[in-house]
Amino acid sequence: MHFPILMVEAALKDPLIEEGLRQFLLVLSVSLGVATLSRALSWLRNIPYTLLLLLVGLGLATLDVRLINLSPELILFIFLPPLLFEAAWNIKWSNLKRDWLPIGLFAIVGVVICVGGLFLGLQQFAGASLATALLVGAGLSATDPVSVVALFRELGVGKRLTTLMEGESLFNDGVAVVAYNLLLGIALGIEQFDIPVTISRFLVFVGIGLSIGGLIGFGISYLTQRFDLPLVEQSLTLVSAYGTYLVAEELGGSGVIAVVTTGLILGNFGSRIGMSPRTRLSVSEFWDFVAFFVNSIVFLLIGDQVIFDGLIDNLNTILIAIAVMILARAISIFGLSAISNWWGKSNIELSNQVVLWWGGLRGSVSVALALSVPESLPEREDIIAIIFGVMLFTLLVQGLTTKPLLQFLNLLGDQPLRQAFIQKIARRVALNRVMDELKDVKKSNSVDAEYCDYQMALVEGQLEVIQEEMTVMQRDHPELSRIVIDRLNESLVAIEADTYAQFIRAGYLKEEIEPLLESLLEDSETEEAAAEALT
């Protein structure tokens, strides 16, 4: 009876386990405390909570309080997979497909421009060694605009700008990790740069990642059609995020690309065809929590890892790297946007290009790559200091000035108005359900009919008031009609997907799922196009 309790007590007496548990609880308490204060205190709400956590971490580093030793394995294998999966789960395939050309250019060619620009700039102006220039370039080539995207959503910035920035970040993480692995051998002097070999290795990395991600994504989509168990399906998505990453890495592919592929498939197809609305909502809320939880820890630990002596010793090189990186980013965004606008008719506005340029922050992937530099390399500490210095500039300077930039460019959305309208929609739906329930109760004669009539009259009065308010809001702000159309489109696609799922569970549909995937995605894209035309 007491055997499990004795095992737990014995484990807690292990000094290593006890120390690890204390460190984890300390990090968790500090990070969640700061995140909570950032929402509770009005004067802190203008600062994205991730950046506030970074500032607290820097404060702890100033006092030489080190919460935990942040290793590259901890970031790449523990923190990164759930963050990638959550972002991919929530991004719409139709939006991604519409802007596949600029996103692909930013994520692939943009990484090459950043690596090449930093390599040439650091060697030319800072006198950096080959290893330092290559690894700093690779380490800073991936964007991680978590705080900026969170700010976009909070302020109601346009969906397309959010998709462009988040889509680039999703895919250039994988490209940057692959670039780092390819350049590491050259930096260590054990390999020679060969363009055909580099391209072929890159294609193998990406190809294996896409294959593993697609296989697991469609496999789980097919599996979840057979049952409706929210907790089991939540667990499957969590296992898929970590399992996909580990399997792809073990087979010599890109774990990042694999996780993004799995997340895209499950979020856009598996959740529609294999999950009931209740389960879909439950899984989405679960991943919102996971992303908040992991980001709260990551940004605190990033700030806590900073060694200020290293930053001071390499200050000149850091300033040169910042200037070169900003210039390379400008060439990448403005140049590739021009190509995309000319070739693919993408019509990316100049104001959006400016935000994409300035909002290209560096974060957890850069930290992981910096800490992954082999200890045998003499310049290791300098490389880490340079990457950390540039990353802190992007997070603190660029991150905190993004909101004023959006205001200057008139890109802030009408989020308060939209939120008020959505609340009225939710209130109307809720009251209609109350009305349906009252009608059923009245028919069953289980409650006095006069009392039911009285309650129904009250509900009808509230519905009339809400409908009148919504009509006025739509008349004064015609763009709000798009919200109603979007909700209707989502409901129609959800009904179609749930119907397929019911037939599959009942054994009536045993065909392959690809035709259903094409049908759902095409319906979603057609409905969005129709909505845009109407509004």
Short mmCIF file of C-alpha atoms in Angstrom, two decimals:
data_model
loop_
_atom_site.label_atom_id
_atom_site.label_comp_id
_atom_site.label_asym_id
_atom_site.label_seq_id
_atom_site.Cartn_x
_atom_site.Cartn_y
_atom_site.Cartn_z
CA MET A 1 0.00 0.00 0.00
CA HIS A 2 2.78 2.44 0.95
CA PHE A 3 5.28 1.28 -1.67
CA PRO A 4 4.66 4.12 -4.21
CA ILE A 5 4.88 6.72 -1.43
CA LEU A 6 8.19 5.26 -0.27
CA MET A 7 9.52 5.40 -3.85
CA VAL A 8 8.59 9.09 -4.14
CA GLU A 9 10.19 9.88 -0.79
CA ALA A 10 13.36 8.02 -1.82
CA ALA A 11 13.50 9.92 -5.11
CA LEU A 12 13.12 13.28 -3.37
CA LYS A 13 16.04 12.39 -1.09
CA ASP A 14 18.32 12.13 -4.13
CA PRO A 15 20.33 15.39 -4.03
CA LEU A 16 20.33 15.83 -7.81
CA ILE A 17 16.57 15.33 -8.15
CA GLU A 18 15.87 17.56 -5.17
CA GLU A 19 18.09 20.36 -6.52
CA GLY A 20 16.60 20.06 -10.00
CA LEU A 21 13.07 20.25 -8.59
CA ARG A 22 13.94 23.33 -6.55
CA GLN A 23 15.44 25.08 -9.58
CA PHE A 24 12.42 24.25 -11.72
CA LEU A 25 9.97 25.53 -9.10
CA LEU A 26 12.04 28.72 -8.66
CA VAL A 27 12.10 29.40 -12.41
CA LEU A 28 8.40 28.61 -12.69
CA SER A 29 7.47 30.85 -9.76
CA VAL A 30 9.45 33.82 -11.04
CA SER A 31 8.31 33.51 -14.66
CA LEU A 32 4.61 33.03 -13.90
CA GLY A 33 4.74 35.76 -11.26
CA VAL A 34 6.14 38.26 -13.75
CA ALA A 35 3.69 37.17 -16.46
CA THR A 36 0.80 37.62 -14.02
CA LEU A 37 1.97 41.06 -12.88
CA SER A 38 2.30 42.17 -16.50
CA ARG A 39 -1.44 41.56 -16.95
CA ALA A 40 -2.53 42.83 -13.51
CA LEU A 41 -0.70 46.19 -13.50
CA SER A 42 -1.97 48.60 -16.15
CA TRP A 43 1.35 50.48 -16.48
CA LEU A 44 3.09 47.23 -17.48
CA ARG A 45 0.57 46.22 -20.15
CA ASN A 46 2.30 48.25 -22.86
CA ILE A 47 5.33 45.94 -22.57
CA PRO A 48 4.92 42.45 -24.07
CA TYR A 49 5.19 40.01 -21.18
CA THR A 50 7.98 38.05 -22.93
CA LEU A 51 10.16 41.18 -23.03
CA LEU A 52 9.29 41.93 -19.40
CA LEU A 53 10.51 38.46 -18.49
CA LEU A 54 13.70 39.13 -20.43
CA LEU A 55 14.25 42.32 -18.42
CA VAL A 56 13.73 40.45 -15.15
CA GLY A 57 16.19 37.80 -16.31
CA LEU A 58 18.74 40.52 -17.12
CA GLY A 59 18.20 41.95 -13.65
CA LEU A 60 18.93 38.56 -12.10
CA ALA A 61 22.03 38.22 -14.31
CA THR A 62 23.22 41.64 -13.09
CA LEU A 63 23.00 40.30 -9.53
CA ASP A 64 24.78 37.12 -10.70
CA VAL A 65 21.75 35.00 -9.79
CA ARG A 66 21.78 32.03 -12.19
CA LEU A 67 18.50 30.13 -12.03
CA ILE A 68 19.52 27.22 -14.24
CA ASN A 69 22.19 26.26 -16.75
CA LEU A 70 20.51 26.79 -20.13
CA SER A 71 21.89 24.19 -22.55
CA PRO A 72 21.29 23.92 -26.32
CA GLU A 73 19.68 20.50 -25.76
CA LEU A 74 17.18 22.04 -23.35
CA ILE A 75 16.14 24.62 -25.96
CA LEU A 76 16.21 22.43 -29.06
CA PHE A 77 14.68 19.25 -27.60
CA ILE A 78 12.45 20.55 -24.77
CA PHE A 79 11.39 24.14 -25.49
CA LEU A 80 11.46 24.46 -29.29
CA PRO A 81 9.15 21.59 -30.44
CA PRO A 82 6.03 22.75 -28.54
CA LEU A 83 6.55 26.39 -29.59
CA LEU A 84 6.86 25.37 -33.25
CA PHE A 85 3.89 23.03 -33.06
CA GLU A 86 1.61 25.61 -31.43
CA ALA A 87 2.46 28.25 -34.03
CA ALA A 88 1.93 25.80 -36.91
CA TRP A 89 -1.31 24.49 -35.36
CA ASN A 90 -2.80 28.00 -35.30
CA ILE A 91 -1.68 29.26 -38.72
CA LYS A 92 -4.23 28.87 -41.53
CA TRP A 93 -3.13 26.88 -44.55
CA SER A 94 -5.12 29.14 -46.87
CA ASN A 95 -3.21 32.20 -45.63
CA LEU A 96 0.10 30.37 -45.89
CA LYS A 97 -0.68 29.09 -49.39
CA ARG A 98 -1.62 32.58 -50.58
CA ASP A 99 1.77 33.97 -49.54
CA TRP A 100 3.94 30.90 -50.12
CA LEU A 101 6.27 32.79 -52.49
CA PRO A 102 7.33 35.68 -50.21
CA ILE A 103 7.45 33.39 -47.16
CA GLY A 104 9.62 30.89 -49.04
CA LEU A 105 11.93 33.66 -50.28
CA PHE A 106 12.26 35.19 -46.80
CA ALA A 107 12.83 31.83 -45.11
CA ILE A 108 15.40 30.42 -47.57
CA VAL A 109 17.03 33.22 -49.58
CA GLY A 110 16.71 35.58 -46.63
CA VAL A 111 18.74 33.23 -44.44
CA VAL A 112 21.44 33.02 -47.13
CA ILE A 113 21.57 36.83 -47.39
CA CYS A 114 21.84 37.19 -43.60
CA VAL A 115 24.60 34.58 -43.28
CA GLY A 116 26.52 36.00 -46.26
CA GLY A 117 26.09 39.60 -45.11
CA LEU A 118 27.31 38.91 -41.59
CA PHE A 119 30.17 36.75 -42.86
CA LEU A 120 31.47 39.50 -45.18
CA GLY A 121 30.72 42.36 -42.80
CA LEU A 122 32.40 40.83 -39.75
CA GLN A 123 35.48 39.83 -41.72
CA GLN A 124 35.74 43.16 -43.54
CA PHE A 125 34.96 45.61 -40.72
CA ALA A 126 35.61 43.68 -37.50
CA GLY A 127 38.51 41.48 -38.59
CA ALA A 128 36.69 38.39 -37.36
CA SER A 129 38.05 34.92 -38.01
CA LEU A 130 36.45 32.54 -40.49
CA ALA A 131 34.85 30.47 -37.73
CA THR A 132 33.46 33.51 -35.89
CA ALA A 133 32.03 35.11 -39.03
CA LEU A 134 30.40 31.88 -40.24
CA LEU A 135 28.89 30.77 -36.93
CA VAL A 136 27.69 34.23 -35.90
CA GLY A 137 26.05 34.55 -39.32
CA ALA A 138 24.33 31.17 -38.97
CA GLY A 139 23.35 31.82 -35.36
CA LEU A 140 21.67 35.12 -36.17
CA SER A 141 19.97 34.07 -39.40
CA ALA A 142 16.73 32.80 -37.79
CA THR A 143 14.01 35.25 -36.74
CA ASP A 144 11.96 34.59 -33.60
CA PRO A 145 9.32 37.35 -33.40
CA VAL A 146 7.28 35.74 -30.58
CA SER A 147 6.75 39.00 -28.71
CA VAL A 148 6.03 40.95 -31.91
CA VAL A 149 3.43 38.44 -33.12
CA ALA A 150 1.81 38.47 -29.66
CA LEU A 151 1.69 42.27 -29.91
CA PHE A 152 0.16 42.01 -33.40
CA ARG A 153 -2.66 39.83 -32.09
CA GLU A 154 -3.28 42.05 -29.08
CA LEU A 155 -3.45 45.23 -31.17
CA GLY A 156 -5.44 43.71 -34.03
CA VAL A 157 -2.79 44.12 -36.73
CA GLY A 158 -3.82 42.71 -40.13
CA LYS A 159 -3.82 38.93 -40.52
CA ARG A 160 -1.64 39.03 -43.61
CA LEU A 161 1.24 40.84 -41.90
CA THR A 162 1.01 38.39 -39.00
CA THR A 163 1.02 35.44 -41.41
CA LEU A 164 4.05 36.75 -43.31
CA MET A 165 6.07 37.27 -40.15
CA GLU A 166 5.02 34.04 -38.42
CA GLY A 167 5.29 31.97 -41.61
CA GLU A 168 8.84 33.20 -42.23
CA SER A 169 9.81 32.44 -38.64
CA LEU A 170 8.37 28.93 -38.76
CA PHE A 171 10.39 27.88 -41.76
CA ASN A 172 13.58 29.88 -41.37
CA ASP A 173 14.15 28.23 -37.98
CA GLY A 174 14.64 24.95 -39.79
CA VAL A 175 16.73 26.52 -42.55
CA ALA A 176 18.94 28.28 -39.98
CA VAL A 177 19.56 25.06 -38.02
CA VAL A 178 20.44 23.25 -41.25
CA ALA A 179 22.74 26.13 -42.30
CA TYR A 180 24.47 26.02 -38.92
CA ASN A 181 25.08 22.26 -39.22
CA LEU A 182 26.41 22.67 -42.76
CA LEU A 183 28.75 25.55 -41.83
CA LEU A 184 30.03 24.08 -38.56
CA GLY A 185 32.34 21.64 -40.34
CA ILE A 186 33.76 24.47 -42.47
CA ALA A 187 34.29 26.64 -39.36
CA LEU A 188 36.13 23.80 -37.63
CA GLY A 189 38.29 23.24 -40.71
CA ILE A 190 37.20 19.64 -41.25
CA GLU A 191 35.13 20.28 -44.40
CA GLN A 192 35.44 22.34 -47.56
CA PHE A 193 32.63 24.50 -48.95
CA ASP A 194 31.13 22.90 -52.03
CA ILE A 195 27.92 24.34 -53.49
CA PRO A 196 26.50 21.12 -55.07
CA VAL A 197 27.24 19.13 -51.90
CA THR A 198 25.74 21.83 -49.68
CA ILE A 199 22.57 22.06 -51.76
CA SER A 200 22.14 18.29 -51.87
CA ARG A 201 22.61 17.98 -48.10
CA PHE A 202 20.13 20.80 -47.57
CA LEU A 203 17.54 19.06 -49.75
CA VAL A 204 18.07 15.79 -47.88
CA PHE A 205 17.62 17.52 -44.50
CA VAL A 206 14.43 19.26 -45.59
CA GLY A 207 13.09 16.26 -47.54
CA ILE A 208 13.41 13.90 -44.59
CA GLY A 209 11.80 16.48 -42.31
CA LEU A 210 8.84 17.00 -44.64
CA SER A 211 8.38 13.26 -45.11
CA ILE A 212 8.45 12.40 -41.41
CA GLY A 213 6.21 15.36 -40.54
CA GLY A 214 3.69 14.44 -43.24
CA LEU A 215 3.65 10.78 -42.29
CA ILE A 216 3.04 11.44 -38.60
CA GLY A 217 0.60 14.29 -39.23
CA PHE A 218 -1.65 12.32 -41.58
CA GLY A 219 -1.25 9.18 -39.48
CA ILE A 220 -2.55 10.89 -36.35
CA SER A 221 -5.31 12.59 -38.38
CA TYR A 222 -6.43 9.17 -39.58
CA LEU A 223 -6.19 7.69 -36.07
CA THR A 224 -8.26 10.37 -34.33
CA GLN A 225 -11.14 9.79 -36.75
CA ARG A 226 -11.79 6.48 -34.97
CA PHE A 227 -12.62 7.93 -31.52
CA ASP A 228 -13.55 11.13 -29.69
CA LEU A 229 -11.52 11.29 -26.48
CA PRO A 230 -10.30 14.87 -25.82
CA LEU A 231 -7.63 13.95 -23.27
CA VAL A 232 -6.23 11.18 -25.47
CA GLU A 233 -6.17 13.46 -28.52
CA GLN A 234 -4.44 16.21 -26.52
CA SER A 235 -1.82 13.68 -25.47
CA LEU A 236 -1.37 12.51 -29.07
CA THR A 237 -0.63 16.05 -30.25
CA LEU A 238 1.90 16.52 -27.45
CA VAL A 239 3.61 13.22 -28.24
CA SER A 240 3.59 14.08 -31.95
CA ALA A 241 5.34 17.42 -31.32
CA TYR A 242 8.25 15.81 -29.48
CA GLY A 243 8.20 12.46 -31.30
CA THR A 244 8.28 14.03 -34.76
CA TYR A 245 11.27 16.18 -33.82
CA LEU A 246 13.25 13.29 -32.33
CA VAL A 247 12.48 10.84 -35.15
CA ALA A 248 13.42 13.34 -37.86
CA GLU A 249 16.67 14.26 -36.12
CA GLU A 250 17.52 10.58 -35.58
CA LEU A 251 17.02 9.88 -39.29
CA GLY A 252 19.25 12.77 -40.35
CA GLY A 253 16.49 15.25 -41.23
CA SER A 254 15.35 18.61 -39.94
CA GLY A 255 13.35 18.19 -36.74
CA VAL A 256 12.13 21.78 -37.01
CA ILE A 257 10.69 21.30 -40.51
CA ALA A 258 9.13 17.99 -39.40
CA VAL A 259 7.34 19.52 -36.40
CA VAL A 260 6.08 22.47 -38.46
CA THR A 261 4.72 20.08 -41.10
CA THR A 262 2.95 17.94 -38.49
CA GLY A 263 1.48 21.01 -36.81
CA LEU A 264 0.20 22.42 -40.10
CA ILE A 265 -1.47 19.13 -41.06
CA LEU A 266 -3.08 18.53 -37.67
CA GLY A 267 -4.17 22.15 -37.24
CA ASN A 268 -5.68 22.54 -40.71
CA PHE A 269 -6.86 19.03 -41.53
CA GLY A 270 -6.60 16.61 -38.63
CA SER A 271 -8.45 18.89 -36.22
CA ARG A 272 -11.30 19.32 -38.72
CA ILE A 273 -11.75 15.79 -40.02
CA GLY A 274 -10.64 13.85 -36.94
CA MET A 275 -11.79 15.94 -33.96
CA SER A 276 -15.19 17.03 -32.73
CA PRO A 277 -15.69 20.78 -32.08
CA ARG A 278 -15.41 20.16 -28.35
CA THR A 279 -12.11 18.30 -28.75
CA ARG A 280 -10.76 20.85 -31.21
CA LEU A 281 -11.42 23.65 -28.73
CA SER A 282 -9.91 21.64 -25.89
CA VAL A 283 -6.72 20.90 -27.85
CA SER A 284 -6.37 24.54 -28.97
CA GLU A 285 -6.73 25.78 -25.40
CA PHE A 286 -4.18 23.20 -24.25
CA TRP A 287 -1.61 24.41 -26.78
CA ASP A 288 -2.28 28.06 -25.90
CA PHE A 289 -1.37 27.17 -22.32
CA VAL A 290 1.73 25.21 -23.38
CA ALA A 291 3.00 28.12 -25.52
CA PHE A 292 2.43 30.61 -22.69
CA PHE A 293 4.11 28.29 -20.19
CA VAL A 294 7.19 27.60 -22.33
CA ASN A 295 7.63 31.21 -23.48
CA SER A 296 7.40 32.36 -19.86
CA ILE A 297 10.34 30.15 -18.97
CA VAL A 298 12.44 30.63 -22.11
CA PHE A 299 12.62 34.44 -22.10
CA LEU A 300 13.41 34.57 -18.37
CA LEU A 301 16.25 32.08 -18.80
CA ILE A 302 17.62 33.86 -21.88
CA GLY A 303 18.03 37.07 -19.89
CA ASP A 304 19.46 35.15 -16.95
CA GLN A 305 22.21 33.58 -19.13
CA VAL A 306 23.77 36.89 -20.20
CA ILE A 307 27.38 37.43 -19.15
CA PHE A 308 27.98 41.18 -19.19
CA ASP A 309 31.79 40.96 -19.16
CA GLY A 310 31.69 39.14 -22.49
CA LEU A 311 29.37 41.77 -23.96
CA ILE A 312 31.67 44.59 -22.90
CA ASP A 313 34.80 42.86 -24.24
CA ASN A 314 33.16 42.37 -27.66
CA LEU A 315 31.17 45.61 -27.78
CA ASN A 316 32.76 46.91 -31.01
CA THR A 317 32.15 43.65 -32.85
CA ILE A 318 28.58 43.52 -31.52
CA LEU A 319 27.84 47.03 -32.80
CA ILE A 320 29.26 46.15 -36.23
CA ALA A 321 27.20 42.93 -36.27
CA ILE A 322 24.04 44.88 -35.40
CA ALA A 323 24.60 47.37 -38.22
CA VAL A 324 25.41 44.64 -40.75
CA MET A 325 22.44 42.52 -39.67
CA ILE A 326 20.00 45.43 -39.99
CA LEU A 327 21.40 46.21 -43.45
CA ALA A 328 21.24 42.55 -44.54
CA ARG A 329 17.69 42.32 -43.22
CA ALA A 330 16.73 45.42 -45.21
CA ILE A 331 18.24 43.95 -48.41
CA SER A 332 16.43 40.69 -47.73
CA ILE A 333 12.98 42.11 -47.00
CA PHE A 334 12.82 45.00 -49.48
CA GLY A 335 14.67 43.17 -52.26
CA LEU A 336 12.79 39.88 -51.95
CA SER A 337 9.46 41.68 -51.52
CA ALA A 338 10.12 43.51 -54.79
CA ILE A 339 10.83 40.19 -56.53
CA SER A 340 7.71 38.64 -55.02
CA ASN A 341 5.54 41.62 -55.98
CA TRP A 342 6.87 41.54 -59.54
CA TRP A 343 6.91 37.79 -60.08
CA GLY A 344 4.05 36.53 -57.91
CA LYS A 345 1.88 39.66 -57.76
CA SER A 346 2.07 39.47 -53.96
CA ASN A 347 1.31 43.18 -53.47
CA ILE A 348 3.15 43.47 -50.16
CA GLU A 349 2.77 47.13 -49.20
CA LEU A 350 5.81 49.21 -48.27
CA SER A 351 4.48 49.81 -44.74
CA ASN A 352 4.25 46.05 -44.19
CA GLN A 353 7.78 45.61 -45.54
CA VAL A 354 9.07 48.17 -43.02
CA VAL A 355 7.47 46.25 -40.13
CA LEU A 356 8.82 42.94 -41.43
CA TRP A 357 12.29 44.49 -41.61
CA TRP A 358 12.25 46.01 -38.13
CA GLY A 359 10.32 43.15 -36.50
CA GLY A 360 12.81 40.43 -37.41
CA LEU A 361 13.85 39.72 -33.81
CA ARG A 362 16.24 36.98 -32.74
CA GLY A 363 15.45 34.65 -29.85
CA SER A 364 15.57 31.09 -28.61
CA VAL A 365 16.99 29.46 -31.76
CA SER A 366 19.88 31.94 -31.82
CA VAL A 367 20.61 31.16 -28.16
CA ALA A 368 20.55 27.40 -28.84
CA LEU A 369 22.89 27.71 -31.82
CA ALA A 370 25.25 29.97 -29.88
CA LEU A 371 25.45 27.52 -26.98
CA SER A 372 25.94 24.66 -29.47
CA VAL A 373 29.35 25.97 -30.57
CA PRO A 374 31.89 23.24 -29.63
CA GLU A 375 34.04 23.98 -26.58
CA SER A 376 37.11 22.96 -28.61
CA LEU A 377 36.74 26.12 -30.72
CA PRO A 378 38.97 28.89 -29.25
CA GLU A 379 36.56 31.67 -30.27
CA ARG A 380 33.54 30.02 -28.60
CA GLU A 381 33.04 32.59 -25.84
CA ASP A 382 33.37 35.49 -28.30
CA ILE A 383 30.81 33.91 -30.65
CA ILE A 384 28.34 33.43 -27.78
CA ALA A 385 28.84 37.02 -26.58
CA ILE A 386 28.33 38.50 -30.07
CA ILE A 387 25.15 36.48 -30.71
CA PHE A 388 23.75 37.35 -27.27
CA GLY A 389 24.57 41.03 -27.72
CA VAL A 390 22.85 41.28 -31.11
CA MET A 391 19.89 39.25 -29.86
CA LEU A 392 19.42 41.55 -26.86
CA PHE A 393 19.43 44.58 -29.17
CA THR A 394 16.71 43.08 -31.36
CA LEU A 395 14.53 42.08 -28.41
CA LEU A 396 14.90 45.23 -26.32
CA VAL A 397 15.34 48.00 -28.89
CA GLN A 398 13.45 46.65 -31.89
CA GLY A 399 10.89 44.77 -29.80
CA LEU A 400 9.96 47.74 -27.63
CA THR A 401 9.79 50.17 -30.57
CA THR A 402 7.55 48.00 -32.75
CA LYS A 403 4.32 49.41 -31.31
CA PRO A 404 5.32 53.06 -31.94
CA LEU A 405 6.34 52.03 -35.47
CA LEU A 406 2.92 50.45 -36.06
CA GLN A 407 1.26 53.62 -34.79
CA PHE A 408 3.42 55.79 -37.06
CA LEU A 409 2.56 53.63 -40.10
CA ASN A 410 -1.17 53.55 -39.18
CA LEU A 411 -1.16 49.76 -39.07
CA LEU A 412 -2.85 49.35 -35.71
CA GLY A 413 -6.15 47.53 -36.09
CA ASP A 414 -9.54 48.22 -34.56
CA GLN A 415 -9.19 45.40 -32.05
CA PRO A 416 -11.32 46.97 -29.24
CA LEU A 417 -14.20 47.51 -31.67
CA ARG A 418 -13.88 44.01 -33.13
CA GLN A 419 -13.70 42.49 -29.64
CA ALA A 420 -16.87 44.32 -28.59
CA PHE A 421 -18.66 43.07 -31.71
CA ILE A 422 -17.49 39.48 -31.15
CA GLN A 423 -18.75 39.65 -27.56
CA LYS A 424 -22.18 40.64 -28.85
CA ILE A 425 -22.12 37.73 -31.31
CA ALA A 426 -21.27 35.36 -28.46
CA ARG A 427 -24.02 36.86 -26.31
CA ARG A 428 -26.55 36.44 -29.10
CA VAL A 429 -25.57 32.79 -29.65
CA ALA A 430 -25.81 32.10 -25.92
CA LEU A 431 -29.27 33.72 -25.64
CA ASN A 432 -30.53 31.79 -28.66
CA ARG A 433 -29.47 28.57 -26.97
CA VAL A 434 -31.24 29.68 -23.79
CA MET A 435 -34.35 30.31 -25.88
CA ASP A 436 -34.16 26.84 -27.42
CA GLU A 437 -33.84 25.30 -23.97
CA LEU A 438 -36.87 27.23 -22.67
CA LYS A 439 -38.93 26.06 -25.66
CA ASP A 440 -37.98 22.43 -24.94
CA VAL A 441 -38.86 22.83 -21.26
CA LYS A 442 -42.20 24.36 -22.15
CA LYS A 443 -43.02 21.47 -24.51
CA SER A 444 -42.15 18.90 -21.85
CA ASN A 445 -44.59 20.54 -19.37
CA SER A 446 -42.05 20.03 -16.61
CA VAL A 447 -42.27 23.72 -15.58
CA ASP A 448 -45.24 26.06 -15.43
CA ALA A 449 -45.95 27.41 -18.96
CA GLU A 450 -46.51 30.98 -17.74
CA TYR A 451 -43.09 31.05 -16.10
CA CYS A 452 -41.52 29.79 -19.33
CA ASP A 453 -43.36 32.47 -21.33
CA TYR A 454 -42.14 35.12 -18.88
CA GLN A 455 -38.50 34.00 -19.22
CA MET A 456 -38.80 33.73 -23.01
CA ALA A 457 -40.13 37.29 -23.18
CA LEU A 458 -37.12 38.52 -21.20
CA VAL A 459 -34.72 36.69 -23.48
CA GLU A 460 -36.47 37.99 -26.59
CA GLY A 461 -36.12 41.54 -25.29
CA GLN A 462 -32.39 41.07 -24.72
CA LEU A 463 -32.00 39.55 -28.19
CA GLU A 464 -33.74 42.53 -29.78
CA VAL A 465 -31.45 44.98 -27.97
CA ILE A 466 -28.31 43.08 -28.98
CA GLN A 467 -29.45 42.74 -32.58
CA GLU A 468 -30.18 46.47 -32.76
CA GLU A 469 -26.74 47.31 -31.33
CA MET A 470 -25.05 44.97 -33.82
CA THR A 471 -26.99 46.49 -36.71
CA VAL A 472 -25.85 49.98 -35.71
CA MET A 473 -22.23 48.83 -35.37
CA GLN A 474 -22.30 47.16 -38.80
CA ARG A 475 -23.87 50.25 -40.35
CA ASP A 476 -21.19 52.56 -38.91
CA HIS A 477 -18.36 50.06 -39.51
CA PRO A 478 -19.13 47.89 -42.57
CA GLU A 479 -15.88 45.96 -42.13
CA LEU A 480 -17.42 44.23 -39.10
CA SER A 481 -19.63 42.23 -41.44
CA ARG A 482 -16.55 40.18 -42.27
CA ILE A 483 -16.57 38.77 -38.73
CA VAL A 484 -20.09 37.40 -39.18
CA ILE A 485 -19.17 35.90 -42.56
CA ASP A 486 -15.97 34.36 -41.18
CA ARG A 487 -17.88 32.77 -38.33
CA LEU A 488 -20.47 31.36 -40.73
CA ASN A 489 -17.73 29.97 -43.01
CA GLU A 490 -15.97 28.30 -40.07
CA SER A 491 -19.26 26.80 -38.91
CA LEU A 492 -20.03 25.42 -42.38
CA VAL A 493 -16.58 23.83 -42.76
CA ALA A 494 -16.82 22.42 -39.22
CA ILE A 495 -20.23 20.88 -39.98
CA GLU A 496 -18.84 19.28 -43.15
CA ALA A 497 -15.78 17.93 -41.33
CA ASP A 498 -17.85 16.58 -38.42
CA THR A 499 -20.19 14.83 -40.86
CA TYR A 500 -17.24 13.10 -42.57
CA ALA A 501 -15.88 12.08 -39.18
CA GLN A 502 -19.23 10.58 -38.09
CA PHE A 503 -19.48 8.51 -41.27
CA ILE A 504 -15.89 7.30 -40.86
CA ARG A 505 -16.44 6.31 -37.21
CA ALA A 506 -19.61 4.47 -38.19
CA GLY A 507 -17.68 2.54 -40.85
CA TYR A 508 -19.59 3.91 -43.83
CA LEU A 509 -16.61 5.81 -45.26
CA LYS A 510 -13.45 3.81 -45.74
CA GLU A 511 -11.91 5.70 -48.62
CA GLU A 512 -8.58 7.46 -48.44
CA ILE A 513 -8.65 10.80 -46.67
CA GLU A 514 -6.85 12.84 -49.34
CA PRO A 515 -10.06 13.76 -51.26
CA LEU A 516 -11.60 14.99 -48.02
CA LEU A 517 -8.51 17.09 -47.32
CA GLU A 518 -8.70 18.70 -50.75
CA SER A 519 -12.42 19.35 -50.32
CA LEU A 520 -12.03 21.01 -46.93
CA LEU A 521 -9.12 23.21 -47.94
CA GLU A 522 -10.74 24.25 -51.22
CA ASP A 523 -14.00 25.08 -49.42
CA SER A 524 -12.13 27.17 -46.86
CA GLU A 525 -10.23 29.11 -49.53
CA THR A 526 -13.37 29.67 -51.64
CA GLU A 527 -15.30 30.94 -48.64
CA GLU A 528 -12.53 33.34 -47.65
CA ALA A 529 -12.33 34.70 -51.19
CA ALA A 530 -16.11 35.19 -51.27
CA ALA A 531 -16.01 36.94 -47.91
CA GLU A 532 -13.30 39.33 -49.11
CA ALA A 533 -15.33 40.12 -52.24
CA LEU A 534 -18.44 40.88 -50.20
CA THR A 535 -16.66 43.12 -47.71
#
